[in-house]
CSV table of C-alpha atoms in Angstrom, one decimal:
chain,number,residue,atom,x,y,z
B,17,GLN,CA,0.0,-0.1,0.0
B,18,MET,CA,1.8,3.4,-1.0
B,19,ARG,CA,1.8,5.6,1.8
B,20,LEU,CA,3.0,9.6,1.9
B,21,VAL,CA,4.5,10.4,5.0
B,22,GLU,CA,4.4,14.3,5.7
B,23,SER,CA,6.4,16.5,8.3
B,24,GLY,CA,7.2,20.0,8.9
B,25,GLY,CA,4.7,22.6,9.4
B,26,GLY,CA,3.8,24.5,12.6
B,27,LEU,CA,3.1,28.0,13.9
B,28,VAL,CA,5.6,30.9,12.3
B,29,GLN,CA,5.0,34.5,12.3
B,30,ALA,CA,4.7,36.4,9.0
B,31,GLY,CA,8.1,36.7,7.2
B,32,GLY,CA,9.4,33.4,8.6
B,33,SER,CA,10.4,30.2,7.0
B,34,LEU,CA,8.9,26.8,7.2
B,35,LYS,CA,10.0,23.4,5.3
B,36,LEU,CA,7.7,20.6,4.9
B,37,SER,CA,8.9,17.2,3.7
B,38,CYS,CA,7.0,14.4,2.1
B,39,THR,CA,8.2,10.5,1.5
B,40,ALA,CA,6.6,8.1,-0.7
B,41,SER,CA,7.0,4.6,0.2
B,42,THR,CA,7.5,3.5,-3.4
B,43,SER,CA,10.2,3.2,-6.1
B,44,ALA,CA,11.3,6.5,-7.7
B,45,SER,CA,10.6,4.8,-10.8
B,46,SER,CA,7.0,4.7,-10.4
B,47,ILE,CA,6.6,8.3,-9.1
B,48,LYS,CA,5.1,10.5,-12.1
B,49,ALA,CA,5.1,13.9,-10.0
B,50,MET,CA,5.0,14.8,-6.3
B,51,GLY,CA,3.6,18.2,-5.0
B,52,TRP,CA,1.9,20.2,-2.3
B,53,TYR,CA,-1.8,21.5,-2.5
B,54,ARG,CA,-3.1,23.4,0.3
B,55,GLN,CA,-6.7,24.4,1.5
B,56,ALA,CA,-7.7,27.1,3.7
B,57,PRO,CA,-11.1,27.3,5.5
B,58,GLY,CA,-14.0,27.5,3.4
B,59,GLN,CA,-11.8,27.5,0.4
B,60,GLU,CA,-11.3,24.9,-2.2
B,61,ARG,CA,-7.8,22.9,-2.5
B,62,GLU,CA,-5.4,24.7,-4.7
B,63,LEU,CA,-2.0,23.8,-6.1
B,64,VAL,CA,1.0,25.1,-4.1
B,65,ALA,CA,4.0,23.3,-5.9
B,66,ARG,CA,4.6,20.5,-8.3
B,67,ILE,CA,7.6,18.7,-9.5
B,68,SER,CA,7.7,16.2,-12.2
B,69,ASN,CA,9.7,12.9,-12.6
B,70,ASP,CA,11.9,15.1,-14.8
B,71,GLY,CA,12.8,17.6,-12.6
B,72,SER,CA,10.4,20.2,-14.2
B,73,THR,CA,8.3,22.5,-11.7
B,74,ASN,CA,5.4,24.6,-11.6
B,75,TYR,CA,3.8,26.8,-8.6
B,76,GLY,CA,1.0,28.5,-7.7
B,77,ASP,CA,0.7,32.0,-8.5
B,78,SER,CA,0.6,33.3,-4.9
B,79,VAL,CA,3.8,31.4,-3.9
B,80,LYS,CA,6.4,32.0,-7.2
B,81,GLY,CA,9.3,33.6,-5.7
B,82,ARG,CA,8.6,32.7,-2.2
B,83,PHE,CA,8.3,28.8,-2.2
B,84,THR,CA,10.8,26.2,-3.5
B,85,ILE,CA,10.1,22.5,-4.2
B,86,SER,CA,12.7,20.0,-4.5
B,87,ARG,CA,13.4,16.6,-3.9
B,88,ASP,CA,16.3,14.2,-2.6
B,89,TYR,CA,18.6,12.2,-4.5
B,90,LEU,CA,16.4,9.2,-4.0
B,91,LYS,CA,13.5,10.7,-5.7
B,92,THR,CA,11.2,9.8,-3.3
B,93,THR,CA,11.2,12.9,-1.0
B,94,VAL,CA,9.9,16.1,-1.9
B,95,LEU,CA,10.8,19.2,0.2
B,96,LEU,CA,8.7,22.5,0.2
B,97,GLN,CA,10.7,25.5,1.6
B,98,MET,CA,8.8,28.4,2.2
B,99,ASN,CA,10.1,31.7,2.7
B,100,SER,CA,8.5,35.1,3.5
B,101,LEU,CA,5.3,33.6,4.8
B,102,LYS,CA,2.3,35.5,4.8
B,103,PRO,CA,-1.0,35.4,7.0
B,104,GLU,CA,-2.8,34.4,4.0
B,105,ASP,CA,-0.6,31.3,3.5
B,106,THR,CA,-2.4,29.6,6.7
B,107,ALA,CA,-3.9,26.5,5.7
B,108,VAL,CA,-3.7,22.5,5.8
B,109,TYR,CA,-0.9,21.5,3.4
B,110,TYR,CA,-1.4,18.2,1.7
B,111,CYS,CA,1.2,16.1,0.0
B,112,ASN,CA,0.2,14.6,-3.5
B,113,ALA,CA,1.8,12.0,-5.5
B,114,GLU,CA,0.9,10.9,-9.2
B,115,ILE,CA,1.9,7.0,-9.1
B,116,LEU,CA,2.4,5.1,-12.4
B,117,TRP,CA,0.7,1.4,-12.3
B,118,VAL,CA,1.1,-0.9,-15.0
B,119,ILE,CA,-2.5,-2.7,-15.9
B,120,ASN,CA,-1.3,-5.1,-18.5
B,121,VAL,CA,1.3,-7.3,-19.9
B,122,GLU,CA,1.6,-4.8,-22.7
B,123,GLY,CA,2.9,-2.5,-20.2
B,124,ALA,CA,0.1,0.1,-20.5
B,125,THR,CA,-0.1,2.3,-17.4
B,126,THR,CA,-2.4,4.3,-15.4
B,127,THR,CA,-1.8,7.2,-12.8
B,128,LYS,CA,-3.3,7.1,-9.3
B,129,TYR,CA,-3.5,10.0,-7.0
B,130,TYR,CA,-2.4,9.8,-3.6
B,131,TRP,CA,-2.8,12.2,-0.6
B,132,GLY,CA,-1.0,12.5,2.7
B,133,GLN,CA,-3.1,13.5,5.8
B,134,GLY,CA,-2.2,17.0,5.8
B,135,THR,CA,0.1,19.4,7.8
B,136,LEU,CA,-1.0,22.6,9.3
B,137,VAL,CA,0.7,25.8,8.7
B,138,THR,CA,-0.2,28.8,10.6
B,139,VAL,CA,1.4,32.3,9.8
B,140,SER,CA,0.6,34.9,12.5
B,141,SER,CA,0.2,38.6,11.7
C-alpha cells in the first residue's frame, strides 16, 4: 500500500520560514510527479508546487518567488521550502503523489493519485 509520510508545518510569524517534507513509500521509477496542495477554511484545495519526474516544476501564482520545491537524491522525498510567509499562507498543506501503475502485460499504465494526511501551517501577523 503506497503511503505518503509528511513532516514539518507548525506556527510561524509573518516573514518567517518553514520547510515541509513528504516521503513516498514506493520506488522512484513509479513516481510521475509529487507536490503540495493547500486548503484554507472555506476555500477549495489549490496547487502550491509540483515537481515532475523529469525535474520540471510549477507553482501556484501566490507562492512564486517565495516557495521552492525540490526532491532528494532518491527522488522519493519532496521538500517545500517556504520563505517570506504571509498570514494568507495559513492552511492545511497536503502532499500529493501521482503514481504510475502497470495495468496489463503490454505495459500500459494508469495514474493513481495519493494524498498525505495533511499538515497545518499557521502564519501569525
